[in-house]
PDB file of C-alpha atoms in Angstrom:
ATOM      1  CA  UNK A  31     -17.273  92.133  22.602  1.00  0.00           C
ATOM      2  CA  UNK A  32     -15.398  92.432  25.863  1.00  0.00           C
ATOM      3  CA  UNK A  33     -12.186  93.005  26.131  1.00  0.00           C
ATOM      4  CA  UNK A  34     -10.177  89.873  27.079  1.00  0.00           C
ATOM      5  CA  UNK A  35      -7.233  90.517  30.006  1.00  0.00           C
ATOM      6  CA  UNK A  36      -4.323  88.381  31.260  1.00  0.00           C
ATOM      7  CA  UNK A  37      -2.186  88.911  34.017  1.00  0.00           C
ATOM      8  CA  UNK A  38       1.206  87.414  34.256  1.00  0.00           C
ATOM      9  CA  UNK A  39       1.241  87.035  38.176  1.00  0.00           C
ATOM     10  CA  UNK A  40       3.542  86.593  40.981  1.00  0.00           C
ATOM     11  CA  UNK A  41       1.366  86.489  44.379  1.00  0.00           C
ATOM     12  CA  UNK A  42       5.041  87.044  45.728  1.00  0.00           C
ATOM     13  CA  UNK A  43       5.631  90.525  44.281  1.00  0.00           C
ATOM     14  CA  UNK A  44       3.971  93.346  45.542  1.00  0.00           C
ATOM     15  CA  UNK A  45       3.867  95.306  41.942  1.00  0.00           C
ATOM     16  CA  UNK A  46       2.282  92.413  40.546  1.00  0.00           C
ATOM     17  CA  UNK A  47      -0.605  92.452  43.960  1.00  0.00           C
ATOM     18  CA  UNK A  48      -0.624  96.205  43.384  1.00  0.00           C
ATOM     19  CA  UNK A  49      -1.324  95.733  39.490  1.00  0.00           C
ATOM     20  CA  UNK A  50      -4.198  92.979  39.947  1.00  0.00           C
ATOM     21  CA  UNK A  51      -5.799  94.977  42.413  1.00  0.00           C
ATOM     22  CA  UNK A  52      -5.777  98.095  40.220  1.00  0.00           C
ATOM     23  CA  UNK A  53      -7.298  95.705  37.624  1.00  0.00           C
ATOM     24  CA  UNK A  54     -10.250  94.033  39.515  1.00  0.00           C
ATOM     25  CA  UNK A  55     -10.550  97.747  41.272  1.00  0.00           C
ATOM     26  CA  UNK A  56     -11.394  99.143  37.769  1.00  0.00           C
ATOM     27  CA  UNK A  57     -14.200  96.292  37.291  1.00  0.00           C
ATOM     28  CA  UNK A  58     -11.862  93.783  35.294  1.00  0.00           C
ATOM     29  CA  UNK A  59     -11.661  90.606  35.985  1.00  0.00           C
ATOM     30  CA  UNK A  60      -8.434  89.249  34.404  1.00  0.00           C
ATOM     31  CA  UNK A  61      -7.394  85.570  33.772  1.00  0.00           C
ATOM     32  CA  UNK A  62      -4.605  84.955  36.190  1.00  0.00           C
ATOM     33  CA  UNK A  63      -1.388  83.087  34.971  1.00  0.00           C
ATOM     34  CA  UNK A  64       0.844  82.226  38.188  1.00  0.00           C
ATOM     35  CA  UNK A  65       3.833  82.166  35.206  1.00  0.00           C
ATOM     36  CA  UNK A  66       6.444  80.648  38.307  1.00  0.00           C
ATOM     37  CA  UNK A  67       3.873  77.742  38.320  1.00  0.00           C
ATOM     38  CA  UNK A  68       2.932  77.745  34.762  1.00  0.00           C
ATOM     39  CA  UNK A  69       5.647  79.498  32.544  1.00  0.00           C
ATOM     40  CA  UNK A  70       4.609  80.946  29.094  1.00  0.00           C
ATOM     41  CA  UNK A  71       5.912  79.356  25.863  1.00  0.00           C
ATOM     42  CA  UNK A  72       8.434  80.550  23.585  1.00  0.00           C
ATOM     43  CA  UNK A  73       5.463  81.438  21.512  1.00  0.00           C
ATOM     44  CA  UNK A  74       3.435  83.297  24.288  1.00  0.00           C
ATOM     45  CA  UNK A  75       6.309  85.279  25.241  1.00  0.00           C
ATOM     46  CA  UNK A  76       7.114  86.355  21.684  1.00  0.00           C
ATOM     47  CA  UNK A  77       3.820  87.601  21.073  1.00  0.00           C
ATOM     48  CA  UNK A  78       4.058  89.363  24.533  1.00  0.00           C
ATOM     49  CA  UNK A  79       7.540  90.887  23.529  1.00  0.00           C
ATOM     50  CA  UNK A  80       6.251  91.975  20.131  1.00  0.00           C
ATOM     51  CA  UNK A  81       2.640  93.373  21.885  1.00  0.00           C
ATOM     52  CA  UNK A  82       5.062  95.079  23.964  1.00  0.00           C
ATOM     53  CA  UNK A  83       7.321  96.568  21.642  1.00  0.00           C
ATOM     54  CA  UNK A  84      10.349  95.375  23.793  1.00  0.00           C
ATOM     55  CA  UNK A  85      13.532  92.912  22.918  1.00  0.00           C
ATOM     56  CA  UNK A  86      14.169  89.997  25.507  1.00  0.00           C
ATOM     57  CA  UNK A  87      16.922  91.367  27.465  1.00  0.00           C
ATOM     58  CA  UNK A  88      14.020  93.882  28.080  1.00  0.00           C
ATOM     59  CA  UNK A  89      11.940  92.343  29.572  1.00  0.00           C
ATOM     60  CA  UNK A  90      14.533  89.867  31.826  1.00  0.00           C
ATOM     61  CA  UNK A  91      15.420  90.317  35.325  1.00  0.00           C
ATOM     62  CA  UNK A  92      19.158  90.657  35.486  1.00  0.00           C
ATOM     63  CA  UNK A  93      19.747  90.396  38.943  1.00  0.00           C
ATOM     64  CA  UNK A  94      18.064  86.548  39.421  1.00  0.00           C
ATOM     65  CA  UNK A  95      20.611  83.875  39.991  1.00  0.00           C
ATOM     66  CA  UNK A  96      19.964  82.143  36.569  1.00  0.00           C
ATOM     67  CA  UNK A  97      20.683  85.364  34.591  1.00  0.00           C
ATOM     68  CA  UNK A  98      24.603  85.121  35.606  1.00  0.00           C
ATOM     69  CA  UNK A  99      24.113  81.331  35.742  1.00  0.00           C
ATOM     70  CA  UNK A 100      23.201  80.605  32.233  1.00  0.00           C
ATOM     71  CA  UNK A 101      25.391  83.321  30.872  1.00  0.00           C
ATOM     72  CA  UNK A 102      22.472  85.420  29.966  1.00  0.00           C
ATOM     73  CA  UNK A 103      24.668  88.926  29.581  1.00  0.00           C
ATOM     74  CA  UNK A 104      26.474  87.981  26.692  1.00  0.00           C
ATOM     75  CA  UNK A 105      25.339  90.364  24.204  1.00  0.00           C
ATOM     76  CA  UNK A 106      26.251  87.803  21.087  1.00  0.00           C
ATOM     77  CA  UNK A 107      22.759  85.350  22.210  1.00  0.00           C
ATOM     78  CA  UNK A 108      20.328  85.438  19.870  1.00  0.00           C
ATOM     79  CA  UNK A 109      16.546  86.696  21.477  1.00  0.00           C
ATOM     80  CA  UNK A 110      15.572  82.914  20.691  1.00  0.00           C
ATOM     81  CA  UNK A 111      18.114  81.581  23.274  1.00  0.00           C
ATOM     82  CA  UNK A 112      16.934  84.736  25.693  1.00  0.00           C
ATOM     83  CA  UNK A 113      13.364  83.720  25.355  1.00  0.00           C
ATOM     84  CA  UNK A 114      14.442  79.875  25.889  1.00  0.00           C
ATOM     85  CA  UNK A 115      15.309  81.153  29.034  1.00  0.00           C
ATOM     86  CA  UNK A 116      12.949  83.040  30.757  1.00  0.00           C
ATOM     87  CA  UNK A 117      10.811  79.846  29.761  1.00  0.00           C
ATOM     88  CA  UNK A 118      13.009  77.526  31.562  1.00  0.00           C
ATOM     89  CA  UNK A 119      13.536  79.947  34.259  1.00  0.00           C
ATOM     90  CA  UNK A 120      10.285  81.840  34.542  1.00  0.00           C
ATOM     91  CA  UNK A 121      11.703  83.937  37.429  1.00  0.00           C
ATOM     92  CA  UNK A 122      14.033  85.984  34.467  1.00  0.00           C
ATOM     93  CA  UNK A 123      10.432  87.697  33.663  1.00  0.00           C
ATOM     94  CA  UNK A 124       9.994  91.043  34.627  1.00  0.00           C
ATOM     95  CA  UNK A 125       6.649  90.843  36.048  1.00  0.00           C
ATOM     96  CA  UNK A 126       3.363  91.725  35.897  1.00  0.00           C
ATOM     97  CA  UNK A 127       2.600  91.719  32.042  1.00  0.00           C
ATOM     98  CA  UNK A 128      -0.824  92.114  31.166  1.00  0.00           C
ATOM     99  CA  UNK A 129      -2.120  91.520  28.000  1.00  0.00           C
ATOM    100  CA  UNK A 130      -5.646  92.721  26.857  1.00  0.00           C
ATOM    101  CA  UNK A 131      -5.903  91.751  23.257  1.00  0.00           C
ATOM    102  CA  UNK A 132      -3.229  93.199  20.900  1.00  0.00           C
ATOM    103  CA  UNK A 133      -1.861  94.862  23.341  1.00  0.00           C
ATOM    104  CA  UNK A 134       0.131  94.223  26.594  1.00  0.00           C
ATOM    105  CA  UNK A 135       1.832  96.379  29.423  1.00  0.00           C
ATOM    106  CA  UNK A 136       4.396  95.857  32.188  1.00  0.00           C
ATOM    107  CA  UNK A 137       3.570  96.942  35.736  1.00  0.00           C
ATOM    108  CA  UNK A 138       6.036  99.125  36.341  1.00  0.00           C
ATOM    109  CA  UNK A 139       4.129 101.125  37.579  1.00  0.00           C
ATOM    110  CA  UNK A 140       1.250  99.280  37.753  1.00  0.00           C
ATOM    111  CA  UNK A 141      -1.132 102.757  36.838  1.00  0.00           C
ATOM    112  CA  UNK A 142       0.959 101.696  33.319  1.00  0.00           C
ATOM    113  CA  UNK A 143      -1.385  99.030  32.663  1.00  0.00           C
ATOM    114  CA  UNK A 144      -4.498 101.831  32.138  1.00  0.00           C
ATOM    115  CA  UNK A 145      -2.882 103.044  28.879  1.00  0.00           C
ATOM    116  CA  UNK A 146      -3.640  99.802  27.043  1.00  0.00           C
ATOM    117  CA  UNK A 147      -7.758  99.342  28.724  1.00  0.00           C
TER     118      UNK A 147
END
């Protein structure tokens, strides 16, 4: 059975071009998810955290305007309110993720994505 890939995608970012290139480059042809347009769920981005082995905080962008905003850096939040968060403000995801089954990767580098093909 072929291996089913998602991409987490900004068109904005150039890591996030630079990853879906180096997808579709290596013959895959991933389900796109614009997540600005379409944010994941609390649910989707707990399985991504846990596929990813990472905590929220990992996986937010600390220098977008909600991060300070919302009062994201105070270490006493629970990862609930964190992922709350990046759902409501889908720009707090560090992008690309890309999940292929039980796995998933962040795009930083994009070659990082390879390791879970």
């Amino acid at each position: 059975m072929p291996m089913s890939v998602t991409i987490w995608h900004n068109p904005r970012c150039s890591k996030s071009r630079q990853t879906l290139k180096l997808l579709t480059d290596h013959g895959i042809e991933p389900t796109i998810v614009e997540y600005m347009k379409t944010p994941p769920s609390p649910d989707e981005l707990r399985d991504a955290l846990d596929k990813l082995g990472m905590a929220p905080r990992d996986l937010m962008r600390h220098k977008e305007p909600p991060y300070k905003a919302e009062g994201l850096d105070d270490a006493s939040l629970a990862d609930s309110v964190l992922i709350q968060a990046m759902h409501d403000h889908p720009v707090l995801v560090e992008r690309p993720v890309v999940l292929a089954d039980d796995k998933a990767a962040l795009g930083r580098p994009p070659e990082r994505v390879l390791e879970i093909l």
